[in-house]
Amino acid sequence: MSAVYLNYSQAELDRAYDQSCWAPEMAATLAAYAALSLAQREETPPEVFRYEEDAMGSIDVFNASAEGPLVYFLHGGAWRSGDRSMYSFLARNLDLTGCPLAVPDYPKIQSVGLPAMVDRVAAALRTLLAQRRDYARRGLVLAGHSSGAHLAACLATGAGGADIAERVSACLLVSGIYDMEPVLLSSRRSYVDLTEAEALRLSPLEHIEVLEPGRIVLAYGSRESPEFIRQAEAFGRALVSMQHDVRMLRIEDRDHFSILLECNDPASALWQALTSLVASTQRCEAPHTREMQGPD
C-alpha cells in the first residue's frame, strides 16, 4: 500500500483521525462531561452574555466577578458537535485560580465552514471584552480541547485578527490539531472543505512568528491516536525553534476525551498547568496600538 502522508496508508491515516478507534470509552466519558456539567451549572450558574442573536450566540462566564486573567475556553467536537453546556464542569475548581472562565457557543462546520468558525470565536471574544471592559484590561489565557485547541491556536497565531492575537498572554492547548494538511488527506476531508489558502491560514504551525511572547502548554494523553501525539510534538518542536516558552505535558493513561476530566482534580498535572499559566500572566493594560476589530 502506498503512503499518502508520512508513512501512513490511506486506511491508517483515516484511523489516526478517527477518535472512536483510540478511545473505546468515549461515550461514557462524554456522558460524564454532561453529568458533571449539569451539576456544576446547578451549583454555580454562569453569567450569560450574548454576542449574536442566533442559537449559538451565547457565552457562559463562570466566576465572573473574579479579578484574575480571563480564561477563554473553546470546546472540542471535531468542529461539528458539542456545545458550551457540556463543559461547565471545568468551572469546578475555578475559585482556586481567582479567574473568570468564558466558554462560548459557536456554529459548527457543517453550517458555516471552518474559516467562519474561527471568525465567530474571535467575534465572541471581542464582544465579551467590549461588554466587560475590566476583562479587556487583564491578561488573556486561551485554552481549548481537541478541535477547540485548534481554534484557540488559530486565534493565537492571527487567524482571528491581529487585535486578538496581540492580547494573548498564555495558551493551554489540549489534544489539538495544528497542521491541517494531514487532516485534509484523511477521511475528515468529507466535511472539512478548505481551499489551499484557507488550509494554510488555519494551520497554526505555519504562523508561529505571529505568537506573542508568553507561556504555552501543549498537553495530550498517552492513549491518544499517534497523529494527535505527533501533531502536538511537531508544534512543540517548532515553538522551541522560535524561542517560545513551551511545555509539553503528556498525561499518562488518558485518552483524547478522558484527559479533560483531569480538571476535576486540582492536584492533577493538567489543572496545575493552568494554575501556573494564570500565575505567570500579569494583569496588564490592553494594547493601545490597535482597536478591537475584525480579522485583517
PDB file of C-alpha atoms in Angstrom, residues 1-273:
ATOM      1  CA  MET A   1       0.000   0.000   0.000  1.00  0.00           C
ATOM      2  CA  SER A   2       1.372   3.406  -0.934  1.00  0.00           C
ATOM      3  CA  ALA A   3       1.775   6.139   1.666  1.00  0.00           C
ATOM      4  CA  VAL A   4      -0.485   9.191   1.459  1.00  0.00           C
ATOM      5  CA  TYR A   5       1.140  11.126   4.322  1.00  0.00           C
ATOM      6  CA  LEU A   6       4.445  10.361   6.039  1.00  0.00           C
ATOM      7  CA  ASN A   7       4.362   6.567   6.368  1.00  0.00           C
ATOM      8  CA  TYR A   8       0.582   6.275   6.619  1.00  0.00           C
ATOM      9  CA  SER A   9      -1.507   4.402   4.107  1.00  0.00           C
ATOM     10  CA  GLN A  10      -4.947   5.892   3.466  1.00  0.00           C
ATOM     11  CA  ALA A  11      -6.589   3.434   5.855  1.00  0.00           C
ATOM     12  CA  GLU A  12      -4.008   4.124   8.562  1.00  0.00           C
ATOM     13  CA  LEU A  13      -4.353   7.889   8.228  1.00  0.00           C
ATOM     14  CA  ASP A  14      -8.144   7.663   8.349  1.00  0.00           C
ATOM     15  CA  ARG A  15      -7.894   5.571  11.503  1.00  0.00           C
ATOM     16  CA  ALA A  16      -5.432   8.018  13.062  1.00  0.00           C
ATOM     17  CA  TYR A  17      -8.056  10.777  12.782  1.00  0.00           C
ATOM     18  CA  ASP A  18     -10.966   8.624  13.995  1.00  0.00           C
ATOM     19  CA  GLN A  19     -11.151   9.061  17.773  1.00  0.00           C
ATOM     20  CA  SER A  20     -13.517   6.131  18.224  1.00  0.00           C
ATOM     21  CA  CYS A  21     -10.627   3.818  17.336  1.00  0.00           C
ATOM     22  CA  TRP A  22      -8.476   5.095  20.197  1.00  0.00           C
ATOM     23  CA  ALA A  23     -10.988   5.941  22.912  1.00  0.00           C
ATOM     24  CA  PRO A  24     -13.256   2.917  23.429  1.00  0.00           C
ATOM     25  CA  GLU A  25     -14.888   4.582  26.449  1.00  0.00           C
ATOM     26  CA  MET A  26     -15.674   7.770  24.521  1.00  0.00           C
ATOM     27  CA  ALA A  27     -19.461   7.567  25.007  1.00  0.00           C
ATOM     28  CA  ALA A  28     -19.150   7.024  28.755  1.00  0.00           C
ATOM     29  CA  THR A  29     -16.650   9.872  29.077  1.00  0.00           C
ATOM     30  CA  LEU A  30     -18.869  12.302  27.180  1.00  0.00           C
ATOM     31  CA  ALA A  31     -21.773  11.245  29.395  1.00  0.00           C
ATOM     32  CA  ALA A  32     -19.589  12.089  32.390  1.00  0.00           C
ATOM     33  CA  TYR A  33     -18.912  15.533  30.881  1.00  0.00           C
ATOM     34  CA  ALA A  34     -22.668  16.105  30.655  1.00  0.00           C
ATOM     35  CA  ALA A  35     -23.499  14.875  34.166  1.00  0.00           C
ATOM     36  CA  LEU A  36     -20.687  16.802  35.823  1.00  0.00           C
ATOM     37  CA  SER A  37     -21.565  19.931  33.864  1.00  0.00           C
ATOM     38  CA  LEU A  38     -25.253  19.761  34.795  1.00  0.00           C
ATOM     39  CA  ALA A  39     -24.307  19.505  38.466  1.00  0.00           C
ATOM     40  CA  GLN A  40     -21.879  22.401  38.123  1.00  0.00           C
ATOM     41  CA  ARG A  41     -24.444  24.648  36.430  1.00  0.00           C
ATOM     42  CA  GLU A  42     -26.878  23.966  39.260  1.00  0.00           C
ATOM     43  CA  GLU A  43     -24.231  24.696  41.899  1.00  0.00           C
ATOM     44  CA  THR A  44     -22.695  27.777  40.269  1.00  0.00           C
ATOM     45  CA  PRO A  45     -24.912  29.131  37.469  1.00  0.00           C
ATOM     46  CA  PRO A  46     -22.891  31.073  34.917  1.00  0.00           C
ATOM     47  CA  GLU A  47     -23.461  34.638  33.868  1.00  0.00           C
ATOM     48  CA  VAL A  48     -24.611  34.502  30.238  1.00  0.00           C
ATOM     49  CA  PHE A  49     -23.549  37.049  27.611  1.00  0.00           C
ATOM     50  CA  ARG A  50     -24.945  37.301  24.099  1.00  0.00           C
ATOM     51  CA  TYR A  51     -22.681  38.069  21.156  1.00  0.00           C
ATOM     52  CA  GLU A  52     -25.011  37.028  18.321  1.00  0.00           C
ATOM     53  CA  GLU A  53     -28.768  36.612  18.078  1.00  0.00           C
ATOM     54  CA  ASP A  54     -28.723  33.078  16.672  1.00  0.00           C
ATOM     55  CA  ALA A  55     -28.976  29.849  18.667  1.00  0.00           C
ATOM     56  CA  MET A  56     -25.191  29.529  19.003  1.00  0.00           C
ATOM     57  CA  GLY A  57     -24.536  33.119  20.062  1.00  0.00           C
ATOM     58  CA  SER A  58     -24.108  32.850  23.852  1.00  0.00           C
ATOM     59  CA  ILE A  59     -21.121  32.784  26.201  1.00  0.00           C
ATOM     60  CA  ASP A  60     -21.135  31.294  29.708  1.00  0.00           C
ATOM     61  CA  VAL A  61     -18.887  33.091  32.176  1.00  0.00           C
ATOM     62  CA  PHE A  62     -18.208  31.351  35.447  1.00  0.00           C
ATOM     63  CA  ASN A  63     -16.647  33.129  38.417  1.00  0.00           C
ATOM     64  CA  ALA A  64     -17.460  36.315  36.519  1.00  0.00           C
ATOM     65  CA  SER A  65     -16.569  38.707  39.346  1.00  0.00           C
ATOM     66  CA  ALA A  66     -13.086  37.244  39.901  1.00  0.00           C
ATOM     67  CA  GLU A  67     -10.249  39.668  39.268  1.00  0.00           C
ATOM     68  CA  GLY A  68      -7.647  37.401  37.683  1.00  0.00           C
ATOM     69  CA  PRO A  69      -6.833  36.927  33.999  1.00  0.00           C
ATOM     70  CA  LEU A  70      -9.646  35.841  31.708  1.00  0.00           C
ATOM     71  CA  VAL A  71      -9.534  32.177  30.663  1.00  0.00           C
ATOM     72  CA  TYR A  72     -11.259  31.775  27.278  1.00  0.00           C
ATOM     73  CA  PHE A  73     -12.002  28.092  26.602  1.00  0.00           C
ATOM     74  CA  LEU A  74     -13.056  26.656  23.233  1.00  0.00           C
ATOM     75  CA  HIS A  75     -14.663  23.224  23.314  1.00  0.00           C
ATOM     76  CA  GLY A  76     -13.959  20.292  21.039  1.00  0.00           C
ATOM     77  CA  GLY A  77     -16.177  18.064  18.925  1.00  0.00           C
ATOM     78  CA  ALA A  78     -14.307  17.574  15.635  1.00  0.00           C
ATOM     79  CA  TRP A  79     -15.590  21.050  14.624  1.00  0.00           C
ATOM     80  CA  ARG A  80     -19.076  19.574  14.168  1.00  0.00           C
ATOM     81  CA  SER A  81     -20.551  18.781  17.598  1.00  0.00           C
ATOM     82  CA  GLY A  82     -20.624  19.865  21.224  1.00  0.00           C
ATOM     83  CA  ASP A  83     -21.831  22.997  22.980  1.00  0.00           C
ATOM     84  CA  ARG A  84     -20.857  25.174  25.901  1.00  0.00           C
ATOM     85  CA  SER A  85     -23.155  23.428  28.388  1.00  0.00           C
ATOM     86  CA  MET A  86     -21.127  20.196  28.161  1.00  0.00           C
ATOM     87  CA  TYR A  87     -18.002  21.888  29.518  1.00  0.00           C
ATOM     88  CA  SER A  88     -19.327  23.622  32.623  1.00  0.00           C
ATOM     89  CA  PHE A  89     -17.500  21.034  34.732  1.00  0.00           C
ATOM     90  CA  LEU A  90     -14.299  22.959  34.009  1.00  0.00           C
ATOM     91  CA  ALA A  91     -15.527  25.581  36.481  1.00  0.00           C
ATOM     92  CA  ARG A  92     -15.420  23.204  39.440  1.00  0.00           C
ATOM     93  CA  ASN A  93     -12.116  24.451  40.869  1.00  0.00           C
ATOM     94  CA  LEU A  94     -12.191  27.973  39.452  1.00  0.00           C
ATOM     95  CA  ASP A  95     -12.230  29.607  42.857  1.00  0.00           C
ATOM     96  CA  LEU A  96      -8.708  28.265  43.370  1.00  0.00           C
ATOM     97  CA  THR A  97      -7.440  30.266  40.382  1.00  0.00           C
ATOM     98  CA  GLY A  98      -9.163  33.588  41.046  1.00  0.00           C
ATOM     99  CA  CYS A  99     -10.076  33.805  37.339  1.00  0.00           C
ATOM    100  CA  PRO A 100     -13.246  34.108  35.290  1.00  0.00           C
ATOM    101  CA  LEU A 101     -13.809  31.334  32.754  1.00  0.00           C
ATOM    102  CA  ALA A 102     -15.606  32.123  29.489  1.00  0.00           C
ATOM    103  CA  VAL A 103     -16.987  29.271  27.357  1.00  0.00           C
ATOM    104  CA  PRO A 104     -18.729  30.335  24.123  1.00  0.00           C
ATOM    105  CA  ASP A 105     -21.053  28.505  21.809  1.00  0.00           C
ATOM    106  CA  TYR A 106     -20.387  28.836  18.088  1.00  0.00           C
ATOM    107  CA  PRO A 107     -21.834  27.442  14.841  1.00  0.00           C
ATOM    108  CA  LYS A 108     -20.466  24.159  13.584  1.00  0.00           C
ATOM    109  CA  ILE A 109     -18.558  23.396  10.428  1.00  0.00           C
ATOM    110  CA  GLN A 110     -21.499  21.826   8.591  1.00  0.00           C
ATOM    111  CA  SER A 111     -23.453  25.090   8.791  1.00  0.00           C
ATOM    112  CA  VAL A 112     -20.806  27.800   8.318  1.00  0.00           C
ATOM    113  CA  GLY A 113     -17.451  26.235   7.387  1.00  0.00           C
ATOM    114  CA  LEU A 114     -14.206  26.289   9.324  1.00  0.00           C
ATOM    115  CA  PRO A 115     -12.972  29.805   8.389  1.00  0.00           C
ATOM    116  CA  ALA A 116     -16.247  31.290   9.639  1.00  0.00           C
ATOM    117  CA  MET A 117     -15.952  29.272  12.870  1.00  0.00           C
ATOM    118  CA  VAL A 118     -12.636  30.971  13.586  1.00  0.00           C
ATOM    119  CA  ASP A 119     -14.200  34.347  12.845  1.00  0.00           C
ATOM    120  CA  ARG A 120     -17.091  33.581  15.204  1.00  0.00           C
ATOM    121  CA  VAL A 121     -14.960  32.605  18.208  1.00  0.00           C
ATOM    122  CA  ALA A 122     -12.933  35.771  17.616  1.00  0.00           C
ATOM    123  CA  ALA A 123     -16.132  37.840  17.426  1.00  0.00           C
ATOM    124  CA  ALA A 124     -17.400  36.254  20.640  1.00  0.00           C
ATOM    125  CA  LEU A 125     -14.226  37.267  22.459  1.00  0.00           C
ATOM    126  CA  ARG A 126     -14.337  40.811  21.076  1.00  0.00           C
ATOM    127  CA  THR A 127     -17.929  41.216  22.203  1.00  0.00           C
ATOM    128  CA  LEU A 128     -17.213  39.882  25.678  1.00  0.00           C
ATOM    129  CA  LEU A 129     -14.269  42.259  26.093  1.00  0.00           C
ATOM    130  CA  ALA A 130     -16.427  45.145  24.892  1.00  0.00           C
ATOM    131  CA  GLN A 131     -19.195  44.265  27.340  1.00  0.00           C
ATOM    132  CA  ARG A 132     -16.800  43.670  30.222  1.00  0.00           C
ATOM    133  CA  ARG A 133     -14.136  46.346  29.855  1.00  0.00           C
ATOM    134  CA  ASP A 134     -12.446  45.165  33.058  1.00  0.00           C
ATOM    135  CA  TYR A 135     -11.639  41.853  31.328  1.00  0.00           C
ATOM    136  CA  ALA A 136     -10.004  43.778  28.486  1.00  0.00           C
ATOM    137  CA  ARG A 137      -7.520  45.286  30.950  1.00  0.00           C
ATOM    138  CA  ARG A 138      -6.257  41.895  32.080  1.00  0.00           C
ATOM    139  CA  GLY A 139      -4.164  39.067  30.755  1.00  0.00           C
ATOM    140  CA  LEU A 140      -5.842  36.560  28.446  1.00  0.00           C
ATOM    141  CA  VAL A 141      -5.297  32.801  28.665  1.00  0.00           C
ATOM    142  CA  LEU A 142      -6.533  30.998  25.553  1.00  0.00           C
ATOM    143  CA  ALA A 143      -7.488  27.390  26.214  1.00  0.00           C
ATOM    144  CA  GLY A 144      -9.087  24.659  24.172  1.00  0.00           C
ATOM    145  CA  HIS A 145      -9.522  20.934  23.734  1.00  0.00           C
ATOM    146  CA  SER A 146      -9.327  18.924  20.505  1.00  0.00           C
ATOM    147  CA  SER A 147     -10.815  20.984  17.654  1.00  0.00           C
ATOM    148  CA  GLY A 148     -11.232  23.760  20.236  1.00  0.00           C
ATOM    149  CA  ALA A 149      -7.471  23.699  20.813  1.00  0.00           C
ATOM    150  CA  HIS A 150      -7.079  24.152  17.058  1.00  0.00           C
ATOM    151  CA  LEU A 151      -9.432  27.157  17.119  1.00  0.00           C
ATOM    152  CA  ALA A 152      -7.596  28.638  20.115  1.00  0.00           C
ATOM    153  CA  ALA A 153      -4.239  28.174  18.388  1.00  0.00           C
ATOM    154  CA  CYS A 154      -5.673  29.846  15.279  1.00  0.00           C
ATOM    155  CA  LEU A 155      -6.641  32.876  17.373  1.00  0.00           C
ATOM    156  CA  ALA A 156      -3.187  32.991  18.966  1.00  0.00           C
ATOM    157  CA  THR A 157      -1.499  32.897  15.549  1.00  0.00           C
ATOM    158  CA  GLY A 158      -3.573  35.659  13.982  1.00  0.00           C
ATOM    159  CA  ALA A 159      -6.291  33.863  12.023  1.00  0.00           C
ATOM    160  CA  GLY A 160      -8.968  35.685  14.015  1.00  0.00           C
ATOM    161  CA  GLY A 161      -7.324  39.092  13.652  1.00  0.00           C
ATOM    162  CA  ALA A 162      -4.152  40.742  14.896  1.00  0.00           C
ATOM    163  CA  ASP A 163      -6.123  42.606  17.562  1.00  0.00           C
ATOM    164  CA  ILE A 164      -6.969  39.257  19.184  1.00  0.00           C
ATOM    165  CA  ALA A 165      -3.542  37.661  18.748  1.00  0.00           C
ATOM    166  CA  GLU A 166      -1.685  40.515  20.413  1.00  0.00           C
ATOM    167  CA  ARG A 167      -3.819  40.220  23.549  1.00  0.00           C
ATOM    168  CA  VAL A 168      -2.848  36.609  24.248  1.00  0.00           C
ATOM    169  CA  SER A 169      -0.762  36.176  27.393  1.00  0.00           C
ATOM    170  CA  ALA A 170      -0.637  32.356  27.564  1.00  0.00           C
ATOM    171  CA  CYS A 171      -2.145  29.230  25.986  1.00  0.00           C
ATOM    172  CA  LEU A 172      -3.264  25.848  27.298  1.00  0.00           C
ATOM    173  CA  LEU A 173      -3.863  23.630  24.268  1.00  0.00           C
ATOM    174  CA  VAL A 174      -5.087  20.104  24.953  1.00  0.00           C
ATOM    175  CA  SER A 175      -5.081  17.330  22.337  1.00  0.00           C
ATOM    176  CA  GLY A 176      -5.234  19.722  19.418  1.00  0.00           C
ATOM    177  CA  ILE A 177      -4.565  19.871  15.685  1.00  0.00           C
ATOM    178  CA  TYR A 178      -2.036  22.431  14.491  1.00  0.00           C
ATOM    179  CA  ASP A 179      -1.424  21.446  10.849  1.00  0.00           C
ATOM    180  CA  MET A 180      -4.371  20.973   8.506  1.00  0.00           C
ATOM    181  CA  GLU A 181      -2.507  19.149   5.721  1.00  0.00           C
ATOM    182  CA  PRO A 182      -2.919  15.593   7.058  1.00  0.00           C
ATOM    183  CA  VAL A 183      -6.494  16.328   8.157  1.00  0.00           C
ATOM    184  CA  LEU A 184      -7.420  17.186   4.579  1.00  0.00           C
ATOM    185  CA  LEU A 185      -5.817  13.959   3.372  1.00  0.00           C
ATOM    186  CA  SER A 186      -7.796  11.888   5.864  1.00  0.00           C
ATOM    187  CA  SER A 187     -11.442  10.856   5.859  1.00  0.00           C
ATOM    188  CA  ARG A 188     -12.250  14.138   7.601  1.00  0.00           C
ATOM    189  CA  ARG A 189     -11.994  15.812   4.205  1.00  0.00           C
ATOM    190  CA  SER A 190     -15.582  14.632   3.723  1.00  0.00           C
ATOM    191  CA  TYR A 191     -16.697  17.547   5.905  1.00  0.00           C
ATOM    192  CA  VAL A 192     -13.629  19.799   6.210  1.00  0.00           C
ATOM    193  CA  ASP A 193     -13.673  21.745   2.938  1.00  0.00           C
ATOM    194  CA  LEU A 194     -10.838  24.259   2.635  1.00  0.00           C
ATOM    195  CA  THR A 195      -9.007  25.918  -0.204  1.00  0.00           C
ATOM    196  CA  GLU A 196      -5.229  25.694  -0.159  1.00  0.00           C
ATOM    197  CA  ALA A 197      -5.030  29.279   1.096  1.00  0.00           C
ATOM    198  CA  GLU A 198      -7.582  28.610   3.860  1.00  0.00           C
ATOM    199  CA  ALA A 199      -5.758  25.473   4.965  1.00  0.00           C
ATOM    200  CA  LEU A 200      -2.543  27.473   5.251  1.00  0.00           C
ATOM    201  CA  ARG A 201      -4.252  30.298   7.146  1.00  0.00           C
ATOM    202  CA  LEU A 202      -5.783  27.806   9.591  1.00  0.00           C
ATOM    203  CA  SER A 203      -2.588  25.837  10.262  1.00  0.00           C
ATOM    204  CA  PRO A 204      -1.079  27.409  13.410  1.00  0.00           C
ATOM    205  CA  LEU A 205       2.165  25.529  12.776  1.00  0.00           C
ATOM    206  CA  GLU A 206       2.740  27.834   9.797  1.00  0.00           C
ATOM    207  CA  HIS A 207       2.275  31.099  11.714  1.00  0.00           C
ATOM    208  CA  ILE A 208       4.367  30.789  14.849  1.00  0.00           C
ATOM    209  CA  GLU A 209       6.058  34.114  14.119  1.00  0.00           C
ATOM    210  CA  VAL A 210       2.765  35.841  14.964  1.00  0.00           C
ATOM    211  CA  LEU A 211       2.651  34.472  18.514  1.00  0.00           C
ATOM    212  CA  GLU A 212       3.164  36.981  21.283  1.00  0.00           C
ATOM    213  CA  PRO A 213       5.744  36.125  23.962  1.00  0.00           C
ATOM    214  CA  GLY A 214       4.059  34.068  26.654  1.00  0.00           C
ATOM    215  CA  ARG A 215       3.929  30.608  28.137  1.00  0.00           C
ATOM    216  CA  ILE A 216       2.363  27.768  26.157  1.00  0.00           C
ATOM    217  CA  VAL A 217       1.401  24.321  27.433  1.00  0.00           C
ATOM    218  CA  LEU A 218       0.718  21.583  24.881  1.00  0.00           C
ATOM    219  CA  ALA A 219      -0.982  18.661  26.608  1.00  0.00           C
ATOM    220  CA  TYR A 220      -2.004  15.266  25.300  1.00  0.00           C
ATOM    221  CA  GLY A 221      -2.897  11.834  26.663  1.00  0.00           C
ATOM    222  CA  SER A 222      -0.641   8.814  26.388  1.00  0.00           C
ATOM    223  CA  ARG A 223      -3.553   6.893  24.815  1.00  0.00           C
ATOM    224  CA  GLU A 224      -4.232   9.456  22.062  1.00  0.00           C
ATOM    225  CA  SER A 225      -4.033   8.460  18.432  1.00  0.00           C
ATOM    226  CA  PRO A 226      -0.452   8.608  17.096  1.00  0.00           C
ATOM    227  CA  GLU A 227      -1.387  11.557  14.862  1.00  0.00           C
ATOM    228  CA  PHE A 228      -2.634  13.696  17.721  1.00  0.00           C
ATOM    229  CA  ILE A 229       0.554  12.948  19.658  1.00  0.00           C
ATOM    230  CA  ARG A 230       2.646  13.749  16.577  1.00  0.00           C
ATOM    231  CA  GLN A 231       0.745  16.991  15.943  1.00  0.00           C
ATOM    232  CA  ALA A 232       1.447  18.195  19.499  1.00  0.00           C
ATOM    233  CA  GLU A 233       5.098  17.190  19.395  1.00  0.00           C
ATOM    234  CA  ALA A 234       5.692  18.770  15.971  1.00  0.00           C
ATOM    235  CA  PHE A 235       4.070  22.029  17.093  1.00  0.00           C
ATOM    236  CA  GLY A 236       6.115  21.951  20.270  1.00  0.00           C
ATOM    237  CA  ARG A 237       9.386  21.496  18.394  1.00  0.00           C
ATOM    238  CA  ALA A 238       8.518  24.357  16.068  1.00  0.00           C
ATOM    239  CA  LEU A 239       7.703  26.614  19.027  1.00  0.00           C
ATOM    240  CA  VAL A 240      11.000  25.767  20.718  1.00  0.00           C
ATOM    241  CA  SER A 241      12.869  26.512  17.490  1.00  0.00           C
ATOM    242  CA  MET A 242      11.361  30.010  17.586  1.00  0.00           C
ATOM    243  CA  GLN A 243      12.420  30.513  21.210  1.00  0.00           C
ATOM    244  CA  HIS A 244       8.937  30.278  22.709  1.00  0.00           C
ATOM    245  CA  ASP A 245       8.398  29.243  26.315  1.00  0.00           C
ATOM    246  CA  VAL A 246       6.633  25.933  25.738  1.00  0.00           C
ATOM    247  CA  ARG A 247       5.977  22.938  27.968  1.00  0.00           C
ATOM    248  CA  MET A 248       4.984  19.539  26.625  1.00  0.00           C
ATOM    249  CA  LEU A 249       2.657  17.772  29.047  1.00  0.00           C
ATOM    250  CA  ARG A 250       1.967  14.081  28.490  1.00  0.00           C
ATOM    251  CA  ILE A 251      -0.804  12.777  30.735  1.00  0.00           C
ATOM    252  CA  GLU A 252      -0.374   9.053  31.327  1.00  0.00           C
ATOM    253  CA  ASP A 253      -3.228   6.586  30.881  1.00  0.00           C
ATOM    254  CA  ARG A 254      -5.586   9.201  29.443  1.00  0.00           C
ATOM    255  CA  ASP A 255      -7.203   9.183  26.015  1.00  0.00           C
ATOM    256  CA  HIS A 256      -8.420  12.057  23.872  1.00  0.00           C
ATOM    257  CA  PHE A 257     -11.544  12.561  25.986  1.00  0.00           C
ATOM    258  CA  SER A 258     -10.673  11.376  29.484  1.00  0.00           C
ATOM    259  CA  ILE A 259      -7.738  13.802  29.621  1.00  0.00           C
ATOM    260  CA  LEU A 260     -10.108  16.716  30.186  1.00  0.00           C
ATOM    261  CA  LEU A 261     -11.575  15.076  33.295  1.00  0.00           C
ATOM    262  CA  GLU A 262      -8.209  15.772  34.932  1.00  0.00           C
ATOM    263  CA  CYS A 263      -9.560  19.277  35.523  1.00  0.00           C
ATOM    264  CA  ASN A 264     -11.803  17.862  38.252  1.00  0.00           C
ATOM    265  CA  ASP A 265      -8.717  17.251  40.372  1.00  0.00           C
ATOM    266  CA  PRO A 266      -6.905  20.427  41.484  1.00  0.00           C
ATOM    267  CA  ALA A 267      -3.803  18.327  42.194  1.00  0.00           C
ATOM    268  CA  SER A 268      -3.648  16.957  38.629  1.00  0.00           C
ATOM    269  CA  ALA A 269      -0.834  17.937  36.286  1.00  0.00           C
ATOM    270  CA  LEU A 270      -3.280  19.474  33.803  1.00  0.00           C
ATOM    271  CA  TRP A 271      -5.014  21.685  36.357  1.00  0.00           C
ATOM    272  CA  GLN A 272      -1.679  22.660  37.864  1.00  0.00           C
ATOM    273  CA  ALA A 273      -0.511  23.651  34.384  1.00  0.00           C
TER     274      ALA A 273
END
